[in-house]
Amino acid sequence: MKKIQITTKGIKRSLKRFDYIQSIAEYVWNGFDAKATMVSVTLRRNAFGAIDEVIICDNGYGIKRAELESKFTPFFESEKLIDPLNRIRNIQSAVHGKNGIGRLTFHRFCSEAEWVTTYKEDSGNQCYSITIKSDSLDTYSMTEAVASEREQGTQVTFRVLSVEISLNDLRKFFSKEFGWFLELNREKGFQLIVDGESLQYQELIGACEDFSLVYKPTNIEFNIRFVRWDERINNEYSRYYFIDSSDKEVFKQATSLNNKGDAFYHSLYIKSKLFDSFDFLNVDANQATSFDYSTASEEFKYLMEKATKYLREKRRPFLKIYSDYLIKDFIQVDAFPKYSNNSWDLIRKQELEDLIRELYQVEPRVFAKLNVEQKKTFVRFLDLIMDSGEQDRLFDIISEIVRLEPDERQELADVLKSTKLSSIVKTIRLIQDRFRAISQLKQLVFDKSLKANEVNHIQQFVEKHYWIFGEQYHLVTAAEPKFEEALRRYVHLLKGEDIEGQIEHPDKNREMDIFMVRWDKQVDVIRNIVVELKHPNIKLGKKQLDQVQTYMDVIMKQEEFNASNMQWEFILVGNDFDSSSHISNFIANAAHHGEKTRGLVFNPGKYKIYVRKWSEIFTEFEVRHKFLEDKLKLERAKLDDQYNHADEIIDQLEKSSATMPGQHKVGTANVMNFV
């Protein structure tokens, strides 16, 4: 029986930070520290299926009987040495623990631990056992060493468990604890077996890539493996691991992308014959050394420059994805200023979002650990900076908040310089795309050789460009939804309520081509527009006007469509009127309302019906945009593309910045932000 140089109470106090999973992990690390290439963790179950023993085996070099006392007797009480968050793994990964700390952590989850260890002597393998109980951690017993046919290694058995072991929790923790280490030693075939299955730490890998670099002056080659981890790896920085030609790790150091306020967790494993004789501690190129190379070598400088650049390039698209999550979070906490739904404010909002994305990609630490009020303050501060054109001030402020590397400073400066230009370019492009859209629509309705039809071409085009009939509207339905579905979406869009949308009317199954709404909250008026589109070859007359009047009749008799603050416009659109003069007579009869030029045919209070020709709509657009066209000097000829079939125009719809959001769907969107 041997005594450890600290009391049981002192040991338990020193190891109180370990939970049972960390404790088991310590024994796994002890196996790898003993030069094991394979460690297995077996959960032994009793007749009732409950786990009553944990067995850890390794094929390491074992514990020599003569060295037992020197390994087991000393126990330092230094918190730095026994804190699981301060392991001695700063320079190499070859040695994890120190002073045999892990051997006593078992008291966190069981009452007894027994080691059976086999080691090699000149006379052959020797085997003996060691036992420690949790109620007397300061003492241990051991047997005499005897000759054995067992392979080298150590088996530790933990009995009388005091906690419930979760296999899933073990595997998850082990992946984050040992994944980077197993990846480091994968060429050596290292394995961690957990309850009979090899640990699938690869599930934690978000991206992986192998590539090579060659320093041409001396033809030194570096074979590199990049791994990005989906989660933070336990107690290990993102590092470079330097490996010699025999697959031995000789050094490691943290990359420059640690603690940047993002989740870009990564490892870079670098193998080269350069590291066969390399001094990582010498930074003086003029100092005499027995090594062939050092960190002052040109080969190493080349490697680090290329590796750092590679990591930054890998990080950029990764941060771009996370910047989308950042925008969603800011929207969720209502951090953005209130914008109108007109095209100009939409561009301003988009530019602010783009600036936030770019800032995050350059320096995510700026956005780290902000509470809700700080998020709102910072986003509105950015909006004011953009609006005032004081981007240079923003650069100075951010530079004072976080320390930027020279390349980061230049990247940030470039982002801020391009912000205003980006807004101007987007605005000009929007105007150009609107002129192009009108040109395309003209061809659809006037050029018979394109063979455009109502449903597949004109309907789809207007559905994407409903701004033609009014700015700042939201599309409720288009084409297929019947009146009951239109009512359901309408109520959900305005109030956020999901109703059944039941309508009692013989024409409730009719379908409106375009149904859009705008809520002017400043004057509390809900403006609604229903558009009926007709095939270019169909002339407008009584039949078509009756159809629109039927729509109005359904609307007028439904309570939810008739609040006191609701106004309705019904627009029938085609190329020309028929010869009956039916439409012309209605327009003449309604002329006293002062809207003859807009084709008003019916005006009973808050309901209006218009019949319009496409030529009139196009002329109205030209007049409304003439000032912008003159100022921007648009080259209209370049916008008037020629097409052989209407399908070609429809295929290009998504490429235009002038297209609008799709129709509202219940369950996929919240109440919309109205003017």
XYZ file of C-alpha atoms in Angstrom:
675
model
C 0.000 0.000 0.000
C 1.436 3.367 -1.042
C 0.495 6.918 0.017
C 0.035 9.863 -2.363
C 1.481 13.168 -1.206
C -1.878 14.884 -0.714
C -5.029 14.024 1.255
C -8.191 12.564 -0.280
C -10.024 15.793 0.563
C -7.341 17.871 -1.146
C -7.439 15.682 -4.243
C -11.224 15.965 -4.592
C -11.086 19.722 -4.087
C -8.418 20.041 -6.775
C -10.325 17.920 -9.298
C -13.814 19.300 -8.700
C -13.904 20.973 -12.138
C -13.960 17.635 -13.941
C -17.331 16.126 -14.870
C -17.625 12.421 -15.705
C -17.112 12.887 -19.463
C -13.995 15.031 -18.937
C -12.748 12.433 -16.460
C -13.146 9.567 -18.931
C -11.470 11.715 -21.602
C -8.445 12.144 -19.310
C -7.912 8.387 -19.292
C -8.163 8.307 -23.079
C -5.522 11.043 -23.245
C -3.325 9.025 -20.864
C -3.433 6.210 -23.408
C -2.356 8.451 -26.268
C 0.306 10.026 -24.027
C 1.686 6.495 -23.602
C 2.265 6.333 -27.380
C -0.872 4.314 -28.040
C -2.232 4.246 -31.589
C -5.522 2.727 -30.476
C -7.657 3.466 -27.433
C -11.024 1.825 -26.810
C -13.771 2.827 -24.406
C -16.167 -0.042 -23.643
C -19.417 0.302 -21.708
C -20.198 -3.009 -19.984
C -23.884 -3.614 -19.309
C -25.529 -5.858 -16.732
C -28.417 -8.254 -17.259
C -30.889 -5.357 -17.074
C -29.141 -3.365 -19.805
C -27.736 -0.743 -17.428
C -24.104 0.337 -17.700
C -22.260 -0.805 -14.602
C -18.610 -0.687 -15.737
C -16.466 1.440 -18.043
C -13.311 -0.155 -19.469
C -10.583 1.818 -21.269
C -7.845 -0.099 -23.116
C -4.826 1.190 -25.005
C -1.865 -0.331 -26.823
C 0.664 2.083 -25.348
C 3.938 1.251 -23.606
C 2.350 0.615 -20.183
C 3.653 1.662 -16.748
C 6.882 0.020 -15.670
C 6.694 -1.415 -12.153
C 9.958 0.251 -11.179
C 8.627 3.660 -12.251
C 5.240 3.293 -10.596
C 6.063 5.153 -7.405
C 7.537 8.131 -9.244
C 4.426 8.342 -11.426
C 1.727 7.724 -8.814
C 3.085 9.200 -5.584
C 3.611 12.933 -6.399
C 0.497 15.013 -6.790
C 0.906 18.752 -7.218
C -1.878 20.978 -5.980
C -1.176 23.749 -8.533
C -4.487 24.803 -10.093
C -2.687 25.631 -13.344
C -1.483 22.055 -13.681
C -4.778 20.356 -12.911
C -7.280 22.733 -14.502
C -8.766 20.864 -17.520
C -8.904 24.181 -19.391
C -5.133 24.735 -19.073
C -3.602 21.561 -20.437
C 0.043 21.443 -21.442
C -0.479 21.326 -25.187
C 0.998 24.605 -26.338
C 3.952 23.475 -28.423
C 3.267 19.834 -29.306
C 0.260 17.545 -29.158
C 2.389 14.472 -28.342
C 2.052 14.892 -24.564
C -1.368 15.812 -23.242
C -1.191 15.454 -19.496
C 1.387 15.972 -16.782
C 2.066 14.319 -13.423
C -0.590 11.623 -14.009
C -3.482 13.932 -13.111
C -6.055 11.875 -15.003
C -5.589 8.768 -12.863
C -7.560 10.236 -9.940
C -10.485 11.885 -11.726
C -12.471 8.628 -11.636
C -13.966 9.614 -8.266
C -16.250 11.982 -10.234
C -18.228 9.035 -11.619
C -17.353 5.764 -9.806
C -16.027 4.237 -6.579
C -13.085 2.179 -7.765
C -10.520 2.120 -10.560
C -8.259 -0.799 -11.416
C -5.320 -0.594 -13.827
C -3.921 -3.716 -15.437
C -0.786 -2.633 -17.267
C 1.664 -4.581 -19.397
C 5.106 -3.268 -20.276
C 8.193 -4.565 -22.011
C 11.369 -5.699 -20.247
C 14.470 -7.398 -21.623
C 13.178 -10.712 -20.296
C 9.781 -10.230 -21.925
C 6.467 -8.567 -21.155
C 5.563 -7.967 -17.513
C 2.058 -7.375 -16.099
C 0.656 -6.174 -12.777
C -2.383 -4.276 -11.422
C -3.024 -1.089 -9.441
C -6.204 -0.311 -7.482
C -7.494 2.975 -6.013
C -10.824 3.578 -4.253
C -12.661 6.910 -4.275
C -12.920 7.065 -0.462
C -9.131 6.793 -0.099
C -7.642 8.573 -3.087
C -4.415 9.214 -1.210
C -3.512 5.501 -1.182
C -3.162 2.839 -3.826
C -2.390 -0.866 -3.841
C -0.519 -2.887 -6.463
C 0.434 -6.454 -7.194
C 3.823 -7.804 -8.098
C 4.789 -7.836 -11.760
C 4.713 -11.266 -13.408
C 5.647 -12.523 -16.857
C 2.710 -12.256 -19.260
C 1.710 -13.167 -22.797
C -0.453 -10.035 -22.990
C 0.376 -7.313 -25.502
C 1.810 -4.034 -24.244
C -0.758 -1.557 -23.040
C -3.006 -0.595 -20.169
C -6.579 -1.491 -19.294
C -8.438 0.617 -16.726
C -11.725 -0.674 -15.300
C -14.109 1.659 -13.446
C -16.618 -0.027 -11.147
C -19.643 0.959 -9.042
C -20.735 3.895 -11.198
C -22.335 6.869 -9.462
C -23.659 8.630 -12.593
C -25.697 7.600 -15.601
C -23.422 7.321 -18.641
C -24.776 8.648 -21.969
C -23.165 7.030 -25.014
C -24.352 9.829 -27.306
C -22.911 12.491 -24.996
C -19.608 10.624 -24.865
C -19.333 10.410 -28.641
C -20.268 14.044 -29.130
C -17.742 15.235 -26.544
C -15.023 12.907 -27.837
C -15.456 14.229 -31.382
C -14.744 17.765 -30.163
C -12.025 16.559 -27.766
C -10.074 14.153 -29.992
C -11.173 14.881 -33.575
C -8.338 17.297 -34.314
C -5.817 14.870 -32.721
C -7.051 11.843 -34.680
C -6.953 13.924 -37.862
C -3.394 14.945 -37.005
C -2.396 11.282 -36.727
C -4.620 9.751 -39.389
C -1.605 8.748 -41.523
C -0.421 6.701 -38.528
C -3.786 4.972 -38.286
C -4.729 6.312 -34.848
C -8.140 5.122 -33.640
C -10.531 5.816 -30.795
C -13.093 3.035 -30.421
C -16.211 3.962 -28.455
C -18.400 1.034 -27.406
C -17.260 -1.090 -30.338
C -17.409 1.574 -33.057
C -14.659 3.818 -34.393
C -15.315 7.444 -33.396
C -16.936 9.243 -36.334
C -15.404 12.607 -35.648
C -15.638 13.364 -39.380
C -19.268 14.344 -38.770
C -17.857 17.451 -37.090
C -15.948 18.461 -40.227
C -17.704 21.196 -42.167
C -15.143 21.411 -44.983
C -11.908 19.663 -45.892
C -9.330 20.195 -48.634
C -5.895 18.830 -49.544
C -3.443 20.924 -51.554
C 0.296 21.468 -52.065
C 2.665 24.422 -52.130
C 6.163 24.451 -53.604
C 8.881 26.963 -52.784
C 10.481 26.990 -56.236
C 13.963 28.405 -55.424
C 14.780 25.285 -53.358
C 11.972 23.016 -54.590
C 10.727 22.429 -51.031
C 7.186 21.011 -51.080
C 4.478 21.379 -48.453
C 1.539 18.972 -48.416
C -1.325 20.655 -46.597
C -4.673 19.470 -45.296
C -7.249 22.120 -44.343
C -10.104 21.193 -42.000
C -12.929 23.477 -40.940
C -14.855 22.291 -37.896
C -18.588 22.912 -37.561
C -18.210 23.380 -33.799
C -15.520 24.720 -31.499
C -13.020 21.980 -30.651
C -12.387 21.481 -26.950
C -9.562 23.457 -25.384
C -7.574 23.676 -28.603
C -7.018 26.813 -30.634
C -7.247 26.880 -34.402
C -3.678 25.921 -35.217
C -1.010 25.080 -37.752
C 0.405 21.587 -37.130
C 3.877 21.046 -38.584
C 4.668 17.442 -39.491
C 7.979 15.975 -40.689
C 8.448 13.440 -43.507
C 7.982 10.525 -41.076
C 4.500 11.809 -40.090
C 5.704 13.028 -36.693
C 4.325 16.279 -35.368
C 7.249 18.505 -34.430
C 5.553 21.791 -33.577
C 2.237 23.627 -33.569
C 1.202 27.245 -33.311
C -2.054 29.197 -33.316
C -3.208 30.747 -36.575
C -3.869 34.483 -36.772
C -7.630 33.900 -37.016
C -8.347 32.928 -33.422
C -10.653 35.043 -31.238
C -12.014 37.002 -34.202
C -15.618 36.941 -33.020
C -16.751 34.372 -35.580
C -17.189 30.585 -35.713
C -14.430 29.825 -38.217
C -12.867 26.905 -36.333
C -10.084 25.340 -38.354
C -6.900 23.274 -38.420
C -4.102 23.275 -40.982
C -1.907 20.142 -41.071
C 1.357 20.846 -42.922
C 3.740 18.023 -43.841
C 7.186 18.627 -45.330
C 10.764 17.327 -45.226
C 11.636 20.911 -44.271
C 10.607 20.011 -40.713
C 12.970 17.011 -40.478
C 15.642 19.374 -39.174
C 13.929 22.575 -38.082
C 14.397 24.974 -35.176
C 11.020 26.546 -34.333
C 12.405 28.526 -31.403
C 15.142 30.385 -33.258
C 13.994 33.603 -34.958
C 17.453 35.010 -35.613
C 18.606 34.161 -39.122
C 22.232 35.040 -38.246
C 22.423 32.873 -35.144
C 24.429 29.666 -35.530
C 22.348 26.508 -35.106
C 22.656 22.784 -35.679
C 19.347 22.764 -37.563
C 19.063 23.128 -41.336
C 16.094 25.493 -41.172
C 14.329 27.854 -38.790
C 11.370 30.245 -38.737
C 13.697 32.827 -40.295
C 14.155 30.632 -43.385
C 12.744 31.937 -46.650
C 10.922 28.645 -47.172
C 9.054 29.039 -43.890
C 8.220 32.681 -44.564
C 6.814 31.676 -47.946
C 4.745 28.924 -46.338
C 3.233 31.180 -43.679
C 2.404 33.925 -46.163
C 0.603 31.489 -48.469
C -1.101 29.623 -45.615
C -2.376 32.828 -44.026
C -3.716 34.052 -47.368
C -5.367 30.677 -47.959
C -7.140 30.758 -44.594
C -8.430 34.273 -45.196
C -9.813 33.220 -48.580
C -11.471 30.191 -46.992
C -12.899 32.302 -44.226
C -14.485 34.912 -46.507
C -17.296 32.801 -48.079
C -17.829 31.160 -44.691
C -18.331 34.570 -43.110
C -20.605 35.569 -45.980
C -22.957 32.733 -45.038
C -22.870 33.751 -41.386
C -23.462 37.373 -42.327
C -26.896 36.293 -43.593
C -27.637 34.876 -40.142
C -26.508 38.195 -38.662
C -28.951 40.123 -40.884
C -31.787 37.766 -39.912
C -30.958 38.289 -36.251
C -30.979 42.076 -36.670
C -34.345 41.879 -38.436
C -35.733 39.658 -35.682
C -34.766 42.114 -32.929
C -36.050 45.060 -35.006
C -32.619 46.688 -35.239
C -33.126 48.253 -38.673
C -34.674 51.708 -39.153
C -38.210 51.818 -40.536
C -38.152 52.051 -44.312
C -40.959 52.682 -46.767
C -41.638 50.071 -49.415
C -40.830 52.316 -52.361
C -37.970 51.393 -54.653
C -35.631 54.069 -53.313
C -35.964 53.054 -49.685
C -35.611 49.404 -50.643
C -32.250 50.238 -52.216
C -31.200 52.180 -49.120
C -32.156 49.229 -46.923
C -30.298 46.832 -49.195
C -27.195 48.999 -49.089
C -27.247 49.049 -45.291
C -27.557 45.262 -45.233
C -24.677 44.987 -47.707
C -22.523 47.272 -45.566
C -23.220 45.158 -42.460
C -22.335 41.999 -44.385
C -19.096 43.516 -45.657
C -18.118 44.842 -42.231
C -18.790 41.447 -40.679
C -16.678 39.701 -43.309
C -13.780 42.114 -42.709
C -14.041 42.269 -38.913
C -16.705 40.108 -37.176
C -15.435 41.158 -33.743
C -17.247 44.472 -34.228
C -20.548 42.583 -33.948
C -19.558 40.155 -31.198
C -21.503 39.964 -27.917
C -23.912 42.834 -28.628
C -27.138 42.910 -26.635
C -30.424 43.917 -28.273
C -30.115 47.633 -27.490
C -26.521 47.714 -28.708
C -27.558 46.008 -31.958
C -30.257 48.617 -32.563
C -27.903 51.470 -31.717
C -25.095 50.198 -33.932
C -27.288 49.481 -36.960
C -28.944 52.901 -36.776
C -25.506 54.468 -36.318
C -24.364 52.787 -39.536
C -27.481 54.060 -41.308
C -26.760 57.637 -40.214
C -23.112 57.337 -41.257
C -24.133 56.137 -44.725
C -26.789 58.799 -45.123
C -24.385 61.577 -44.131
C -21.529 60.289 -46.276
C -19.154 60.159 -43.280
C -17.675 56.730 -44.053
C -14.185 57.943 -43.194
C -15.315 58.631 -39.638
C -16.641 55.088 -39.395
C -13.237 53.758 -40.431
C -11.565 55.725 -37.616
C -14.109 54.575 -35.026
C -13.841 50.872 -35.912
C -10.035 51.102 -35.945
C -10.177 52.384 -32.371
C -12.562 49.624 -31.243
C -10.581 46.657 -32.586
C -6.979 46.184 -33.635
C -6.854 45.653 -37.390
C -4.046 44.012 -39.312
C -2.705 46.070 -42.266
C -4.560 43.969 -44.845
C -7.768 44.185 -42.785
C -7.457 47.985 -42.617
C -7.092 48.181 -46.388
C -10.040 45.844 -46.952
C -12.248 47.876 -44.620
C -11.207 51.121 -46.312
C -12.103 49.658 -49.722
C -15.529 48.568 -48.450
C -16.375 52.027 -47.097
C -15.162 53.806 -50.237
C -17.405 51.685 -52.466
C -20.584 52.033 -50.395
C -21.909 55.290 -51.898
C -20.917 54.254 -55.393
C -22.741 50.966 -54.854
C -25.952 52.831 -53.997
C -25.718 55.015 -57.104
C -25.038 52.040 -59.360
C -27.976 50.085 -57.931
C -30.313 53.040 -58.406
C -29.262 53.559 -62.006
C -29.585 49.849 -62.687
C -33.101 49.808 -61.226
C -34.164 52.658 -63.509
C -32.568 50.982 -66.499
C -34.247 47.675 -65.711
C -37.623 49.384 -65.429
C -37.208 50.932 -68.872
C -36.119 47.558 -70.201
C -39.157 45.900 -68.580
C -41.513 48.349 -70.298
C -39.765 47.659 -73.612
C -40.198 43.916 -73.114
C -43.862 44.282 -72.170
C -44.480 46.388 -75.280
C -43.126 43.575 -77.405
C -45.290 41.010 -75.623
C -48.531 42.906 -76.216
C -47.802 44.465 -79.621
C -45.501 42.066 -81.499
C -47.715 39.217 -82.715
C -44.717 37.289 -84.059
C -43.641 36.540 -80.473
C -46.860 34.516 -79.999
C -47.415 35.789 -76.470
C -50.454 34.489 -74.615
C -52.271 35.780 -71.580
C -51.395 33.101 -69.002
C -47.844 32.024 -69.780
C -46.425 35.366 -70.790
C -48.339 38.566 -69.992
C -49.664 37.247 -66.679
C -46.230 36.000 -65.534
C -44.521 39.200 -66.639
C -46.931 41.544 -64.856
C -46.832 39.306 -61.780
C -43.125 40.155 -61.500
C -43.549 43.832 -62.467
C -46.751 44.879 -60.715
C -45.090 48.216 -59.887
C -46.473 49.242 -63.291
C -49.856 49.683 -61.601
C -48.661 51.306 -58.382
C -45.656 51.748 -56.103
C -45.241 50.285 -52.593
C -47.827 47.538 -53.019
C -47.707 43.964 -51.755
C -48.892 41.164 -54.030
C -51.696 39.224 -52.343
C -52.513 36.753 -55.142
C -51.773 36.212 -58.813
C -53.485 33.975 -61.393
C -54.648 30.764 -59.729
C -55.907 31.438 -56.137
C -59.680 31.745 -55.885
C -61.499 34.387 -53.832
C -61.575 32.368 -50.592
C -57.800 31.883 -50.675
C -57.383 35.543 -51.637
C -59.436 36.553 -48.576
C -57.366 34.282 -46.326
C -54.075 35.759 -47.554
C -55.463 39.294 -47.397
C -56.416 39.026 -43.719
C -53.122 37.342 -42.867
C -51.133 40.004 -44.700
C -52.906 42.856 -42.921
C -53.464 41.401 -39.464
C -51.293 38.299 -39.170
C -54.411 36.196 -38.526
C -55.028 32.824 -40.203
C -58.738 32.489 -41.032
C -60.619 29.906 -43.126
C -61.668 32.529 -45.665
C -65.220 31.353 -46.329
C -67.239 33.310 -48.918
C -70.915 32.842 -49.743
C -71.219 34.019 -53.342
C -71.982 32.179 -56.606
C -68.793 33.616 -58.186
C -66.420 32.855 -55.303
C -64.413 30.456 -57.480
C -63.391 33.187 -59.917
C -59.673 34.009 -60.071
C -58.166 37.493 -60.161
C -55.088 37.952 -62.341
C -53.390 40.445 -60.031
C -54.550 41.420 -56.532
C -52.326 43.834 -54.599
C -52.634 45.948 -51.467
C -50.940 48.969 -49.880
C -51.629 50.223 -46.373
C -50.806 53.918 -45.979
C -50.560 53.943 -42.203
C -49.932 57.674 -41.948
C -53.468 58.366 -43.188
C -54.787 54.892 -42.283
C -56.024 54.023 -45.759
C -55.816 50.526 -47.239
C -55.605 50.793 -51.019
C -56.398 47.720 -53.076
C -55.896 47.116 -56.808
C -57.324 44.231 -58.849
C -56.000 43.900 -62.408
C -57.626 41.795 -65.143
C -55.267 41.139 -68.077
C -56.530 40.122 -71.517
C -54.832 38.424 -74.443
C -53.437 40.967 -76.928
C -55.835 39.691 -79.617
C -58.963 40.076 -77.453
C -60.756 43.396 -77.851
C -62.367 44.765 -74.729
C -66.139 45.026 -74.543
C -69.202 44.184 -72.454
C -68.176 40.587 -71.670
C -64.806 41.605 -70.289
C -66.205 44.559 -68.324
C -68.910 42.326 -66.834
C -66.194 40.004 -65.595
C -64.502 42.819 -63.668
C -67.851 43.982 -62.291
C -68.395 40.439 -61.034
C -65.107 40.667 -59.128
C -66.273 43.933 -57.604
C -69.588 42.396 -56.614
C -67.836 39.552 -54.739
C -65.599 42.074 -52.979
C -68.461 44.416 -52.050
C -70.447 41.608 -50.395
C -67.611 40.284 -48.225
C -67.288 41.977 -44.819
C -63.494 41.546 -44.491
C -62.969 43.416 -47.786
C -65.097 46.374 -46.758
C -63.632 48.144 -43.756
C -64.328 51.872 -43.654
C -60.693 52.710 -44.501
C -60.481 50.456 -47.576
C -60.469 51.737 -51.161
C -60.665 49.564 -54.304
C -59.542 50.006 -57.897
C -60.371 47.435 -60.589
C -58.371 47.758 -63.805
C -59.221 45.970 -67.034
C -56.283 46.045 -69.462
C -56.090 45.167 -73.155
C -54.819 46.393 -76.496
C -58.015 47.949 -77.824
C -61.810 48.263 -77.436
C -64.248 46.339 -79.600
C -66.532 48.039 -82.132
C -69.589 48.087 -79.876
C -68.619 51.382 -78.172
C -69.706 49.757 -74.898
C -66.515 50.754 -73.095
C -66.293 54.175 -74.732
C -69.819 55.016 -73.635
C -69.036 54.137 -70.010
C -65.898 56.283 -70.076
C -67.838 59.231 -71.502
C -70.584 58.762 -68.920
C -68.031 58.902 -66.050
C -66.100 61.867 -67.487
C -67.524 64.284 -64.905
C -65.369 62.556 -62.252
C -62.299 64.084 -63.912
C -60.510 60.807 -64.747
C -61.443 60.311 -68.377
C -57.808 60.073 -69.485
C -57.300 57.167 -67.059
C -60.286 55.253 -68.436
C -62.644 55.534 -65.442
C -65.943 53.771 -66.175
C -67.468 53.284 -62.723
C -67.174 55.237 -59.463
C -69.636 54.259 -56.700
C -67.879 55.772 -53.670
C -64.804 53.874 -52.608
C -64.963 51.494 -55.594
C -63.611 52.421 -59.017
C -63.379 50.499 -62.270
C -60.928 51.533 -65.006
C -60.543 50.195 -68.522
C -57.126 50.942 -69.949
C -55.205 50.306 -73.124
C -51.603 49.179 -72.909
C -50.594 52.126 -75.073
C -51.996 54.508 -72.441
C -50.101 52.759 -69.629
C -46.859 52.929 -71.597
C -47.345 56.620 -72.362
C -48.047 57.311 -68.708
C -44.799 55.562 -67.755
C -42.831 57.605 -70.314
C -44.226 60.888 -68.997
C -43.636 59.926 -65.365
C -40.007 58.908 -65.990
C -39.004 61.483 -68.582
C -37.138 63.625 -66.076
C -35.031 60.663 -64.898
C -34.385 59.552 -68.448
C -33.201 63.011 -69.448
C -30.939 63.356 -66.414
C -29.412 59.896 -66.755
C -29.317 60.086 -70.567
C -30.273 56.432 -70.924
C -29.337 54.912 -74.241
C -32.777 53.507 -74.983
C -31.673 51.617 -78.075
C -29.456 49.369 -75.941
C -32.419 48.543 -73.706
C -34.692 47.525 -76.590
C -33.518 43.936 -76.999
C -35.062 41.894 -79.772
C -36.600 38.481 -79.150
C -37.809 35.645 -81.355
C -40.372 34.257 -78.937
C -42.208 35.421 -75.821
C -40.618 32.593 -73.794
C -37.230 34.311 -74.128
C -38.538 37.349 -72.255
C -40.047 35.235 -69.481
C -36.781 33.300 -69.072
C -34.993 36.577 -68.228
C -37.419 37.739 -65.553
C -35.249 36.828 -62.561
C -32.229 38.692 -63.949
C -33.890 42.086 -63.567
C -33.492 44.245 -60.468
C -36.934 45.711 -61.245
C -38.799 42.505 -60.365
C -40.942 42.527 -57.236
C -41.470 40.017 -54.387
C -43.838 37.123 -55.087
C -47.376 36.704 -53.852
C -48.078 36.351 -50.141
C -48.360 32.848 -48.674
C -50.008 32.162 -45.334
C -47.637 30.377 -42.972
C -44.456 31.484 -44.737
C -44.426 35.182 -43.853
C -45.463 37.439 -41.015
C -47.505 40.597 -41.190
C -45.854 42.829 -43.807
C -44.297 46.192 -43.078
C -46.519 48.780 -44.743
C -45.906 52.443 -45.448
